Amino acid sequence: MADNSQVHIALCTDTHFWFGSPQAFGPEGEQLQPWSEEIYTTLLAQLRAAKPDLVLHLGDYTCGGGTFRMPEDAFFQTLSRTHNGLRSLPAFYYGLPGNHDCPSGTVDYSFCEGLLGLQPKQGRTIDLPGFRLVLLNATGYTPEQVAEALPEDPVYGWVAQEELIRLDRALATAGDRPVLLFVHQLLKPWSAPKPWQDFYGVKNADRVLSIMARYGNVRAVFQGHAHLFDVQQAPVGDSITHFIVAPPIIQYPMAWLSLRLRPDQLHLRMVPLPLPELAERSRQAGNGQGWRAGLPQWQDMRIPLA
């Protein structure tokens, strides 16, 4: 791990790989599953060249669950290969399950949690020099929520009671260290001028936000799931917190986030994959997907941590 002066994190999400996929998915065919092999190889090469200290994946590694109808053998093979590829990088690597990281027709995240070394329905706390990272598992659905959703997955997020207790403990014991929180679904609606749907959010986000408000030490929240890049500031209790939605890998803008942490600030930079033809194919799909890249000023910005 880096010294106290700086820690470099590579954050990716929503890879949605399906090696050998028969089609492109998304409402307008904007996702690029048939090119999963090329995107996967390029992502690993780019991360290896970037030499981060830490690689984080916020979930939806694959096209399991939901409406993709991904065959079970393809799900297990794709998830294992993607996980193993990230684990092979010369960096510490951790991840969270997304709502699609379960076999089709189930709401069972145990295989993904097992690969990631997570307890059922729980995430992980990572202490770095001068910082604390909290990875929050939002696939803690109740039996009633599972039964209501089947044969689909619930899509929205739900943080189980034991995970809320773990979050409270992690924030309470952070001391004077700034905290960064990572979760798959969103804790607040995005700021982009696009219609919001409740299934993009964590359904019990109010419980998470109330814990954050109690301690006031979460400086930034990083989320995935929505397949867009968005940055906003919002009050949480007496503090102001940045809420960032990380861009997807599987569709435009096909990018990950470089996070360089120093004691006083976080330098955030969006890093597109060097696959311009595929990015343009996705950008032009349907009525156009350019809005998913967010505002230009978000692509290289600094967030105070003090």
PDB file of C-alpha atoms in Angstrom:
ATOM      1  CA  MET A   1       0.000   0.000   0.000  1.00  0.00           C
ATOM      2  CA  ALA A   2       1.112   3.570  -0.649  1.00  0.00           C
ATOM      3  CA  ASP A   3       2.604   5.802   2.019  1.00  0.00           C
ATOM      4  CA  ASN A   4       0.695   8.459   3.943  1.00  0.00           C
ATOM      5  CA  SER A   5       1.029  11.034   1.170  1.00  0.00           C
ATOM      6  CA  GLN A   6      -1.267   9.394  -1.372  1.00  0.00           C
ATOM      7  CA  VAL A   7      -3.375   6.294  -2.063  1.00  0.00           C
ATOM      8  CA  HIS A   8      -4.535   5.501  -5.603  1.00  0.00           C
ATOM      9  CA  ILE A   9      -7.844   3.633  -6.057  1.00  0.00           C
ATOM     10  CA  ALA A  10      -9.206   2.373  -9.386  1.00  0.00           C
ATOM     11  CA  LEU A  11     -12.997   2.146  -9.132  1.00  0.00           C
ATOM     12  CA  CYS A  12     -15.054   0.286 -11.728  1.00  0.00           C
ATOM     13  CA  THR A  13     -18.637  -0.900 -11.841  1.00  0.00           C
ATOM     14  CA  ASP A  14     -21.305  -2.435 -14.057  1.00  0.00           C
ATOM     15  CA  THR A  15     -19.043  -4.469 -16.305  1.00  0.00           C
ATOM     16  CA  HIS A  16     -22.057  -6.673 -17.157  1.00  0.00           C
ATOM     17  CA  PHE A  17     -19.832  -9.133 -18.974  1.00  0.00           C
ATOM     18  CA  TRP A  18     -21.222 -12.121 -20.839  1.00  0.00           C
ATOM     19  CA  PHE A  19     -18.524 -13.922 -22.773  1.00  0.00           C
ATOM     20  CA  GLY A  20     -20.123 -15.290 -25.925  1.00  0.00           C
ATOM     21  CA  SER A  21     -23.283 -13.205 -25.548  1.00  0.00           C
ATOM     22  CA  PRO A  22     -25.664 -13.611 -28.511  1.00  0.00           C
ATOM     23  CA  GLN A  23     -26.818  -9.973 -28.444  1.00  0.00           C
ATOM     24  CA  ALA A  24     -26.369  -6.443 -27.148  1.00  0.00           C
ATOM     25  CA  PHE A  25     -28.689  -5.559 -24.268  1.00  0.00           C
ATOM     26  CA  GLY A  26     -30.278  -2.393 -22.898  1.00  0.00           C
ATOM     27  CA  PRO A  27     -33.512  -0.644 -23.892  1.00  0.00           C
ATOM     28  CA  GLU A  28     -31.819   0.738 -27.012  1.00  0.00           C
ATOM     29  CA  GLY A  29     -29.164  -1.929 -27.543  1.00  0.00           C
ATOM     30  CA  GLU A  30     -26.598   0.403 -25.995  1.00  0.00           C
ATOM     31  CA  GLN A  31     -24.811  -2.260 -23.943  1.00  0.00           C
ATOM     32  CA  LEU A  32     -21.910  -4.123 -25.554  1.00  0.00           C
ATOM     33  CA  GLN A  33     -22.082  -7.707 -24.298  1.00  0.00           C
ATOM     34  CA  PRO A  34     -20.984  -9.281 -27.621  1.00  0.00           C
ATOM     35  CA  TRP A  35     -17.646  -7.446 -27.169  1.00  0.00           C
ATOM     36  CA  SER A  36     -17.168  -8.586 -23.560  1.00  0.00           C
ATOM     37  CA  GLU A  37     -13.909 -10.356 -24.378  1.00  0.00           C
ATOM     38  CA  GLU A  38     -12.297  -7.241 -25.874  1.00  0.00           C
ATOM     39  CA  ILE A  39     -13.605  -4.958 -23.124  1.00  0.00           C
ATOM     40  CA  TYR A  40     -12.455  -7.344 -20.371  1.00  0.00           C
ATOM     41  CA  THR A  41      -8.939  -7.693 -21.818  1.00  0.00           C
ATOM     42  CA  THR A  42      -8.631  -3.936 -22.346  1.00  0.00           C
ATOM     43  CA  LEU A  43      -9.859  -3.100 -18.841  1.00  0.00           C
ATOM     44  CA  LEU A  44      -7.357  -5.450 -17.208  1.00  0.00           C
ATOM     45  CA  ALA A  45      -4.482  -4.116 -19.330  1.00  0.00           C
ATOM     46  CA  GLN A  46      -5.390  -0.517 -18.549  1.00  0.00           C
ATOM     47  CA  LEU A  47      -5.676  -1.171 -14.818  1.00  0.00           C
ATOM     48  CA  ARG A  48      -2.381  -3.051 -14.825  1.00  0.00           C
ATOM     49  CA  ALA A  49      -0.675  -0.107 -16.536  1.00  0.00           C
ATOM     50  CA  ALA A  50      -2.248   2.404 -14.117  1.00  0.00           C
ATOM     51  CA  LYS A  51      -0.695   0.588 -11.132  1.00  0.00           C
ATOM     52  CA  PRO A  52      -3.280   1.557  -8.512  1.00  0.00           C
ATOM     53  CA  ASP A  53      -2.829   0.541  -4.899  1.00  0.00           C
ATOM     54  CA  LEU A  54      -6.408  -0.720  -4.722  1.00  0.00           C
ATOM     55  CA  VAL A  55      -9.023  -1.900  -7.249  1.00  0.00           C
ATOM     56  CA  LEU A  56     -12.713  -1.786  -6.296  1.00  0.00           C
ATOM     57  CA  HIS A  57     -15.687  -3.194  -8.228  1.00  0.00           C
ATOM     58  CA  LEU A  58     -19.162  -1.989  -7.189  1.00  0.00           C
ATOM     59  CA  GLY A  59     -21.123  -4.887  -8.637  1.00  0.00           C
ATOM     60  CA  ASP A  60     -23.047  -6.148 -11.644  1.00  0.00           C
ATOM     61  CA  TYR A  61     -20.023  -8.080 -12.798  1.00  0.00           C
ATOM     62  CA  THR A  62     -22.293 -10.151 -15.061  1.00  0.00           C
ATOM     63  CA  CYS A  63     -25.732 -10.423 -16.672  1.00  0.00           C
ATOM     64  CA  GLY A  64     -27.214 -12.786 -14.087  1.00  0.00           C
ATOM     65  CA  GLY A  65     -30.590 -12.331 -12.469  1.00  0.00           C
ATOM     66  CA  GLY A  66     -33.190 -10.011 -13.940  1.00  0.00           C
ATOM     67  CA  THR A  67     -34.334 -10.124 -17.533  1.00  0.00           C
ATOM     68  CA  PHE A  68     -31.081 -11.143 -19.270  1.00  0.00           C
ATOM     69  CA  ARG A  69     -31.915 -14.872 -19.072  1.00  0.00           C
ATOM     70  CA  MET A  70     -28.212 -15.692 -18.888  1.00  0.00           C
ATOM     71  CA  PRO A  71     -27.656 -19.492 -18.814  1.00  0.00           C
ATOM     72  CA  GLU A  72     -26.432 -20.708 -15.450  1.00  0.00           C
ATOM     73  CA  ASP A  73     -23.150 -22.139 -16.720  1.00  0.00           C
ATOM     74  CA  ALA A  74     -22.364 -18.860 -18.508  1.00  0.00           C
ATOM     75  CA  PHE A  75     -23.114 -16.934 -15.322  1.00  0.00           C
ATOM     76  CA  PHE A  76     -20.751 -18.957 -13.139  1.00  0.00           C
ATOM     77  CA  GLN A  77     -18.016 -18.989 -15.774  1.00  0.00           C
ATOM     78  CA  THR A  78     -18.256 -15.243 -16.468  1.00  0.00           C
ATOM     79  CA  LEU A  79     -18.377 -14.206 -12.826  1.00  0.00           C
ATOM     80  CA  SER A  80     -15.446 -16.451 -11.886  1.00  0.00           C
ATOM     81  CA  ARG A  81     -13.326 -15.310 -14.809  1.00  0.00           C
ATOM     82  CA  THR A  82     -13.996 -11.616 -14.210  1.00  0.00           C
ATOM     83  CA  HIS A  83     -13.252 -11.940 -10.497  1.00  0.00           C
ATOM     84  CA  ASN A  84     -10.076 -13.928 -11.110  1.00  0.00           C
ATOM     85  CA  GLY A  85      -8.879 -11.433 -13.709  1.00  0.00           C
ATOM     86  CA  LEU A  86      -9.240  -8.545 -11.276  1.00  0.00           C
ATOM     87  CA  ARG A  87      -7.628 -10.588  -8.526  1.00  0.00           C
ATOM     88  CA  SER A  88      -4.615 -11.227 -10.778  1.00  0.00           C
ATOM     89  CA  LEU A  89      -3.772  -7.510 -10.904  1.00  0.00           C
ATOM     90  CA  PRO A  90      -0.762  -6.303  -8.866  1.00  0.00           C
ATOM     91  CA  ALA A  91      -3.062  -4.428  -6.448  1.00  0.00           C
ATOM     92  CA  PHE A  92      -5.336  -5.123  -3.526  1.00  0.00           C
ATOM     93  CA  TYR A  93      -8.795  -5.940  -4.940  1.00  0.00           C
ATOM     94  CA  TYR A  94     -12.242  -5.957  -3.294  1.00  0.00           C
ATOM     95  CA  GLY A  95     -15.787  -5.915  -4.588  1.00  0.00           C
ATOM     96  CA  LEU A  96     -19.501  -5.933  -3.853  1.00  0.00           C
ATOM     97  CA  PRO A  97     -22.313  -7.938  -5.428  1.00  0.00           C
ATOM     98  CA  GLY A  98     -24.777  -6.042  -7.595  1.00  0.00           C
ATOM     99  CA  ASN A  99     -28.372  -7.091  -8.150  1.00  0.00           C
ATOM    100  CA  HIS A 100     -27.372  -8.979 -11.327  1.00  0.00           C
ATOM    101  CA  ASP A 101     -24.692 -11.097  -9.639  1.00  0.00           C
ATOM    102  CA  CYS A 102     -26.967 -14.082  -9.027  1.00  0.00           C
ATOM    103  CA  PRO A 103     -28.034 -16.961 -11.281  1.00  0.00           C
ATOM    104  CA  SER A 104     -31.068 -16.267 -13.461  1.00  0.00           C
ATOM    105  CA  GLY A 105     -34.348 -17.110 -11.735  1.00  0.00           C
ATOM    106  CA  THR A 106     -32.831 -16.757  -8.253  1.00  0.00           C
ATOM    107  CA  VAL A 107     -32.009 -14.027  -5.767  1.00  0.00           C
ATOM    108  CA  ASP A 108     -29.017 -15.943  -4.403  1.00  0.00           C
ATOM    109  CA  TYR A 109     -25.811 -13.942  -4.035  1.00  0.00           C
ATOM    110  CA  SER A 110     -23.922 -16.574  -2.043  1.00  0.00           C
ATOM    111  CA  PHE A 111     -21.586 -17.572  -4.894  1.00  0.00           C
ATOM    112  CA  CYS A 112     -20.574 -13.955  -5.548  1.00  0.00           C
ATOM    113  CA  GLU A 113     -20.205 -13.213  -1.828  1.00  0.00           C
ATOM    114  CA  GLY A 114     -18.071 -16.335  -1.463  1.00  0.00           C
ATOM    115  CA  LEU A 115     -15.731 -15.270  -4.272  1.00  0.00           C
ATOM    116  CA  LEU A 116     -15.391 -11.832  -2.683  1.00  0.00           C
ATOM    117  CA  GLY A 117     -14.782 -13.236   0.804  1.00  0.00           C
ATOM    118  CA  LEU A 118     -17.906 -11.576   2.244  1.00  0.00           C
ATOM    119  CA  GLN A 119     -20.243 -12.782   4.948  1.00  0.00           C
ATOM    120  CA  PRO A 120     -23.872 -13.172   3.761  1.00  0.00           C
ATOM    121  CA  LYS A 121     -25.541  -9.785   3.220  1.00  0.00           C
ATOM    122  CA  GLN A 122     -22.479  -7.927   4.523  1.00  0.00           C
ATOM    123  CA  GLY A 123     -19.716  -5.851   3.007  1.00  0.00           C
ATOM    124  CA  ARG A 124     -16.258  -4.904   4.187  1.00  0.00           C
ATOM    125  CA  THR A 125     -14.356  -2.139   5.986  1.00  0.00           C
ATOM    126  CA  ILE A 126     -10.905  -1.253   4.628  1.00  0.00           C
ATOM    127  CA  ASP A 127      -8.522   0.909   6.597  1.00  0.00           C
ATOM    128  CA  LEU A 128      -5.893   2.806   4.620  1.00  0.00           C
ATOM    129  CA  PRO A 129      -3.307   5.225   5.994  1.00  0.00           C
ATOM    130  CA  GLY A 130      -5.448   8.138   7.146  1.00  0.00           C
ATOM    131  CA  PHE A 131      -8.713   6.944   5.562  1.00  0.00           C
ATOM    132  CA  ARG A 132     -11.487   4.427   6.095  1.00  0.00           C
ATOM    133  CA  LEU A 133     -13.406   2.823   3.211  1.00  0.00           C
ATOM    134  CA  VAL A 134     -16.758   1.158   3.885  1.00  0.00           C
ATOM    135  CA  LEU A 135     -18.127  -1.218   1.242  1.00  0.00           C
ATOM    136  CA  LEU A 136     -21.864  -1.529   1.927  1.00  0.00           C
ATOM    137  CA  ASN A 137     -23.701  -4.637   0.715  1.00  0.00           C
ATOM    138  CA  ALA A 138     -27.155  -3.698  -0.655  1.00  0.00           C
ATOM    139  CA  THR A 139     -28.273  -7.224  -1.616  1.00  0.00           C
ATOM    140  CA  GLY A 140     -29.590  -7.990   1.878  1.00  0.00           C
ATOM    141  CA  TYR A 141     -33.133  -8.702   0.746  1.00  0.00           C
ATOM    142  CA  THR A 142     -35.723 -10.201   3.091  1.00  0.00           C
ATOM    143  CA  PRO A 143     -37.445 -13.506   2.200  1.00  0.00           C
ATOM    144  CA  GLU A 144     -40.607 -11.516   1.460  1.00  0.00           C
ATOM    145  CA  GLN A 145     -38.761  -9.233  -0.960  1.00  0.00           C
ATOM    146  CA  VAL A 146     -37.228 -12.257  -2.695  1.00  0.00           C
ATOM    147  CA  ALA A 147     -40.593 -13.984  -3.054  1.00  0.00           C
ATOM    148  CA  GLU A 148     -42.180 -10.824  -4.446  1.00  0.00           C
ATOM    149  CA  ALA A 149     -39.434 -10.363  -7.049  1.00  0.00           C
ATOM    150  CA  LEU A 150     -39.005 -13.925  -8.351  1.00  0.00           C
ATOM    151  CA  PRO A 151     -38.325 -14.994 -11.063  1.00  0.00           C
ATOM    152  CA  GLU A 152     -36.614 -11.590 -11.451  1.00  0.00           C
ATOM    153  CA  ASP A 153     -34.270  -9.904  -8.999  1.00  0.00           C
ATOM    154  CA  PRO A 154     -35.570  -6.961  -6.908  1.00  0.00           C
ATOM    155  CA  VAL A 155     -33.397  -4.423  -8.846  1.00  0.00           C
ATOM    156  CA  TYR A 156     -33.544  -1.896  -5.984  1.00  0.00           C
ATOM    157  CA  GLY A 157     -31.106  -2.232  -3.107  1.00  0.00           C
ATOM    158  CA  TRP A 158     -31.796  -3.231   0.487  1.00  0.00           C
ATOM    159  CA  VAL A 159     -29.326  -3.033   3.361  1.00  0.00           C
ATOM    160  CA  ALA A 160     -29.951  -5.796   5.916  1.00  0.00           C
ATOM    161  CA  GLN A 161     -30.197  -5.010   9.620  1.00  0.00           C
ATOM    162  CA  GLU A 162     -26.860  -6.674  10.413  1.00  0.00           C
ATOM    163  CA  GLU A 163     -25.208  -4.570   7.712  1.00  0.00           C
ATOM    164  CA  LEU A 164     -26.728  -1.384   9.159  1.00  0.00           C
ATOM    165  CA  ILE A 165     -25.249  -2.349  12.525  1.00  0.00           C
ATOM    166  CA  ARG A 166     -21.857  -2.920  10.891  1.00  0.00           C
ATOM    167  CA  LEU A 167     -22.065   0.485   9.157  1.00  0.00           C
ATOM    168  CA  ASP A 168     -22.880   2.192  12.466  1.00  0.00           C
ATOM    169  CA  ARG A 169     -19.895   0.520  14.105  1.00  0.00           C
ATOM    170  CA  ALA A 170     -17.569   1.412  11.216  1.00  0.00           C
ATOM    171  CA  LEU A 171     -18.489   5.099  11.336  1.00  0.00           C
ATOM    172  CA  ALA A 172     -18.454   5.252  15.133  1.00  0.00           C
ATOM    173  CA  THR A 173     -14.904   3.883  15.319  1.00  0.00           C
ATOM    174  CA  ALA A 174     -13.388   5.839  12.411  1.00  0.00           C
ATOM    175  CA  GLY A 175     -11.874   8.410  14.767  1.00  0.00           C
ATOM    176  CA  ASP A 176     -10.700  11.509  12.908  1.00  0.00           C
ATOM    177  CA  ARG A 177     -10.282   9.651   9.614  1.00  0.00           C
ATOM    178  CA  PRO A 178     -12.491  10.736   6.679  1.00  0.00           C
ATOM    179  CA  VAL A 179     -14.748   7.924   5.429  1.00  0.00           C
ATOM    180  CA  LEU A 180     -15.602   7.002   1.838  1.00  0.00           C
ATOM    181  CA  LEU A 181     -18.707   4.860   1.387  1.00  0.00           C
ATOM    182  CA  PHE A 182     -19.214   2.491  -1.573  1.00  0.00           C
ATOM    183  CA  VAL A 183     -22.541   0.838  -2.505  1.00  0.00           C
ATOM    184  CA  HIS A 184     -24.115  -0.572  -5.672  1.00  0.00           C
ATOM    185  CA  GLN A 185     -27.508   1.187  -5.771  1.00  0.00           C
ATOM    186  CA  LEU A 186     -28.031   4.888  -5.087  1.00  0.00           C
ATOM    187  CA  LEU A 187     -28.641   6.556  -1.721  1.00  0.00           C
ATOM    188  CA  LYS A 188     -30.009   9.711  -3.386  1.00  0.00           C
ATOM    189  CA  PRO A 189     -31.523  10.378  -6.829  1.00  0.00           C
ATOM    190  CA  TRP A 190     -29.028  11.661  -9.375  1.00  0.00           C
ATOM    191  CA  SER A 191     -28.811  15.339 -10.318  1.00  0.00           C
ATOM    192  CA  ALA A 192     -29.022  14.673 -14.079  1.00  0.00           C
ATOM    193  CA  PRO A 193     -32.217  15.887 -15.822  1.00  0.00           C
ATOM    194  CA  LYS A 194     -33.444  12.359 -16.431  1.00  0.00           C
ATOM    195  CA  PRO A 195     -36.566  10.764 -14.887  1.00  0.00           C
ATOM    196  CA  TRP A 196     -35.866   8.962 -11.613  1.00  0.00           C
ATOM    197  CA  GLN A 197     -37.233   5.478 -10.927  1.00  0.00           C
ATOM    198  CA  ASP A 198     -37.322   4.040  -7.408  1.00  0.00           C
ATOM    199  CA  PHE A 199     -35.629   0.809  -8.507  1.00  0.00           C
ATOM    200  CA  TYR A 200     -32.383   2.727  -8.997  1.00  0.00           C
ATOM    201  CA  GLY A 201     -32.169   3.409  -5.278  1.00  0.00           C
ATOM    202  CA  VAL A 202     -31.529   1.655  -1.989  1.00  0.00           C
ATOM    203  CA  LYS A 203     -35.066   1.176  -0.692  1.00  0.00           C
ATOM    204  CA  ASN A 204     -34.092   1.785   2.930  1.00  0.00           C
ATOM    205  CA  ALA A 205     -31.623   4.566   2.109  1.00  0.00           C
ATOM    206  CA  ASP A 206     -33.183   6.657   4.875  1.00  0.00           C
ATOM    207  CA  ARG A 207     -31.732   4.228   7.431  1.00  0.00           C
ATOM    208  CA  VAL A 208     -28.271   4.486   5.871  1.00  0.00           C
ATOM    209  CA  LEU A 209     -28.420   8.284   5.667  1.00  0.00           C
ATOM    210  CA  SER A 210     -29.566   8.589   9.286  1.00  0.00           C
ATOM    211  CA  ILE A 211     -26.496   6.629  10.423  1.00  0.00           C
ATOM    212  CA  MET A 212     -24.281   8.830   8.256  1.00  0.00           C
ATOM    213  CA  ALA A 213     -25.894  11.948   9.750  1.00  0.00           C
ATOM    214  CA  ARG A 214     -25.200  10.702  13.278  1.00  0.00           C
ATOM    215  CA  TYR A 215     -21.433  10.751  12.768  1.00  0.00           C
ATOM    216  CA  GLY A 216     -20.879  13.297   9.986  1.00  0.00           C
ATOM    217  CA  ASN A 217     -17.633  11.727   8.768  1.00  0.00           C
ATOM    218  CA  VAL A 218     -18.606  10.334   5.332  1.00  0.00           C
ATOM    219  CA  ARG A 219     -17.034  12.728   2.861  1.00  0.00           C
ATOM    220  CA  ALA A 220     -18.099  10.964  -0.344  1.00  0.00           C
ATOM    221  CA  VAL A 221     -20.434   8.168  -1.431  1.00  0.00           C
ATOM    222  CA  PHE A 222     -19.664   6.179  -4.593  1.00  0.00           C
ATOM    223  CA  GLN A 223     -22.496   4.261  -6.296  1.00  0.00           C
ATOM    224  CA  GLY A 224     -23.045   2.292  -9.514  1.00  0.00           C
ATOM    225  CA  HIS A 225     -26.173   0.650 -10.982  1.00  0.00           C
ATOM    226  CA  ALA A 226     -27.591   3.634 -12.917  1.00  0.00           C
ATOM    227  CA  HIS A 227     -25.217   3.403 -15.926  1.00  0.00           C
ATOM    228  CA  LEU A 228     -24.419   7.113 -15.914  1.00  0.00           C
ATOM    229  CA  PHE A 229     -21.827   9.474 -14.445  1.00  0.00           C
ATOM    230  CA  ASP A 230     -23.192  11.969 -11.936  1.00  0.00           C
ATOM    231  CA  VAL A 231     -21.777  14.173  -9.177  1.00  0.00           C
ATOM    232  CA  GLN A 232     -23.668  16.233  -6.630  1.00  0.00           C
ATOM    233  CA  GLN A 233     -23.301  17.623  -3.119  1.00  0.00           C
ATOM    234  CA  ALA A 234     -26.069  17.220  -0.564  1.00  0.00           C
ATOM    235  CA  PRO A 235     -26.485  17.842   3.169  1.00  0.00           C
ATOM    236  CA  VAL A 236     -26.405  14.802   5.445  1.00  0.00           C
ATOM    237  CA  GLY A 237     -27.126  15.964   8.964  1.00  0.00           C
ATOM    238  CA  ASP A 238     -24.811  18.884   9.653  1.00  0.00           C
ATOM    239  CA  SER A 239     -22.303  17.854   6.977  1.00  0.00           C
ATOM    240  CA  ILE A 240     -22.095  18.183   3.199  1.00  0.00           C
ATOM    241  CA  THR A 241     -21.373  14.955   1.339  1.00  0.00           C
ATOM    242  CA  HIS A 242     -20.493  14.314  -2.301  1.00  0.00           C
ATOM    243  CA  PHE A 243     -22.658  11.651  -3.955  1.00  0.00           C
ATOM    244  CA  ILE A 244     -20.989  10.218  -7.063  1.00  0.00           C
ATOM    245  CA  VAL A 245     -22.511   7.716  -9.487  1.00  0.00           C
ATOM    246  CA  ALA A 246     -19.658   5.920 -11.253  1.00  0.00           C
ATOM    247  CA  PRO A 247     -19.960   5.369 -15.025  1.00  0.00           C
ATOM    248  CA  PRO A 248     -20.480   1.871 -16.466  1.00  0.00           C
ATOM    249  CA  ILE A 249     -17.865  -0.200 -18.237  1.00  0.00           C
ATOM    250  CA  ILE A 250     -20.288  -2.076 -20.538  1.00  0.00           C
ATOM    251  CA  GLN A 251     -21.684   1.011 -22.285  1.00  0.00           C
ATOM    252  CA  TYR A 252     -20.919   4.646 -22.985  1.00  0.00           C
ATOM    253  CA  PRO A 253     -18.868   6.316 -21.549  1.00  0.00           C
ATOM    254  CA  MET A 254     -17.085   2.959 -20.898  1.00  0.00           C
ATOM    255  CA  ALA A 255     -14.958   4.385 -18.096  1.00  0.00           C
ATOM    256  CA  TRP A 256     -13.633   3.808 -14.592  1.00  0.00           C
ATOM    257  CA  LEU A 257     -12.756   6.345 -11.920  1.00  0.00           C
ATOM    258  CA  SER A 258      -9.247   7.111 -10.724  1.00  0.00           C
ATOM    259  CA  LEU A 259      -9.368   8.233  -7.074  1.00  0.00           C
ATOM    260  CA  ARG A 260      -6.168   9.656  -5.619  1.00  0.00           C
ATOM    261  CA  LEU A 261      -6.499  10.224  -1.886  1.00  0.00           C
ATOM    262  CA  ARG A 262      -4.381  12.673   0.065  1.00  0.00           C
ATOM    263  CA  PRO A 263      -4.953  13.725   3.684  1.00  0.00           C
ATOM    264  CA  ASP A 264      -6.720  16.907   2.576  1.00  0.00           C
ATOM    265  CA  GLN A 265      -8.410  15.988  -0.700  1.00  0.00           C
ATOM    266  CA  LEU A 266      -9.594  13.402  -3.203  1.00  0.00           C
ATOM    267  CA  HIS A 267      -8.601  13.875  -6.832  1.00  0.00           C
ATOM    268  CA  LEU A 268     -11.253  12.206  -9.021  1.00  0.00           C
ATOM    269  CA  ARG A 269     -10.657  11.583 -12.706  1.00  0.00           C
ATOM    270  CA  MET A 270     -12.787   9.681 -15.217  1.00  0.00           C
ATOM    271  CA  VAL A 271     -10.668   7.285 -17.303  1.00  0.00           C
ATOM    272  CA  PRO A 272     -12.339   5.990 -20.517  1.00  0.00           C
ATOM    273  CA  LEU A 273     -11.270   2.661 -21.956  1.00  0.00           C
ATOM    274  CA  PRO A 274      -9.159   3.102 -25.122  1.00  0.00           C
ATOM    275  CA  LEU A 275     -11.901   1.581 -27.286  1.00  0.00           C
ATOM    276  CA  PRO A 276     -13.237   4.620 -29.192  1.00  0.00           C
ATOM    277  CA  GLU A 277     -15.127   2.679 -31.870  1.00  0.00           C
ATOM    278  CA  LEU A 278     -17.062   0.627 -29.328  1.00  0.00           C
ATOM    279  CA  ALA A 279     -17.724   3.725 -27.203  1.00  0.00           C
ATOM    280  CA  GLU A 280     -19.076   5.522 -30.264  1.00  0.00           C
ATOM    281  CA  ARG A 281     -21.270   2.548 -31.168  1.00  0.00           C
ATOM    282  CA  SER A 282     -22.811   2.695 -27.697  1.00  0.00           C
ATOM    283  CA  ARG A 283     -23.049   6.509 -27.679  1.00  0.00           C
ATOM    284  CA  GLN A 284     -25.043   6.540 -30.902  1.00  0.00           C
ATOM    285  CA  ALA A 285     -27.419   3.720 -29.937  1.00  0.00           C
ATOM    286  CA  GLY A 286     -31.110   4.529 -29.998  1.00  0.00           C
ATOM    287  CA  ASN A 287     -31.808   8.209 -29.383  1.00  0.00           C
ATOM    288  CA  GLY A 288     -28.208   8.797 -28.283  1.00  0.00           C
ATOM    289  CA  GLN A 289     -26.413   8.048 -25.027  1.00  0.00           C
ATOM    290  CA  GLY A 290     -24.072  11.030 -24.775  1.00  0.00           C
ATOM    291  CA  TRP A 291     -25.860  12.301 -21.666  1.00  0.00           C
ATOM    292  CA  ARG A 292     -24.513   9.321 -19.711  1.00  0.00           C
ATOM    293  CA  ALA A 293     -21.030  10.918 -19.543  1.00  0.00           C
ATOM    294  CA  GLY A 294     -22.263  13.768 -17.327  1.00  0.00           C
ATOM    295  CA  LEU A 295     -20.799  17.260 -17.231  1.00  0.00           C
ATOM    296  CA  PRO A 296     -17.257  17.967 -18.478  1.00  0.00           C
ATOM    297  CA  GLN A 297     -16.194  19.509 -15.145  1.00  0.00           C
ATOM    298  CA  TRP A 298     -16.869  16.213 -13.357  1.00  0.00           C
ATOM    299  CA  GLN A 299     -14.254  14.369 -15.372  1.00  0.00           C
ATOM    300  CA  ASP A 300     -11.341  15.889 -13.422  1.00  0.00           C
ATOM    301  CA  MET A 301     -12.202  17.363 -10.042  1.00  0.00           C
ATOM    302  CA  ARG A 302     -11.035  17.643  -6.445  1.00  0.00           C
ATOM    303  CA  ILE A 303     -13.121  16.928  -3.358  1.00  0.00           C
ATOM    304  CA  PRO A 304     -11.978  18.251   0.057  1.00  0.00           C
ATOM    305  CA  LEU A 305     -11.577  15.591   2.731  1.00  0.00           C
ATOM    306  CA  ALA A 306     -10.468  17.689   5.716  1.00  0.00           C
TER     307      ALA A 306
END
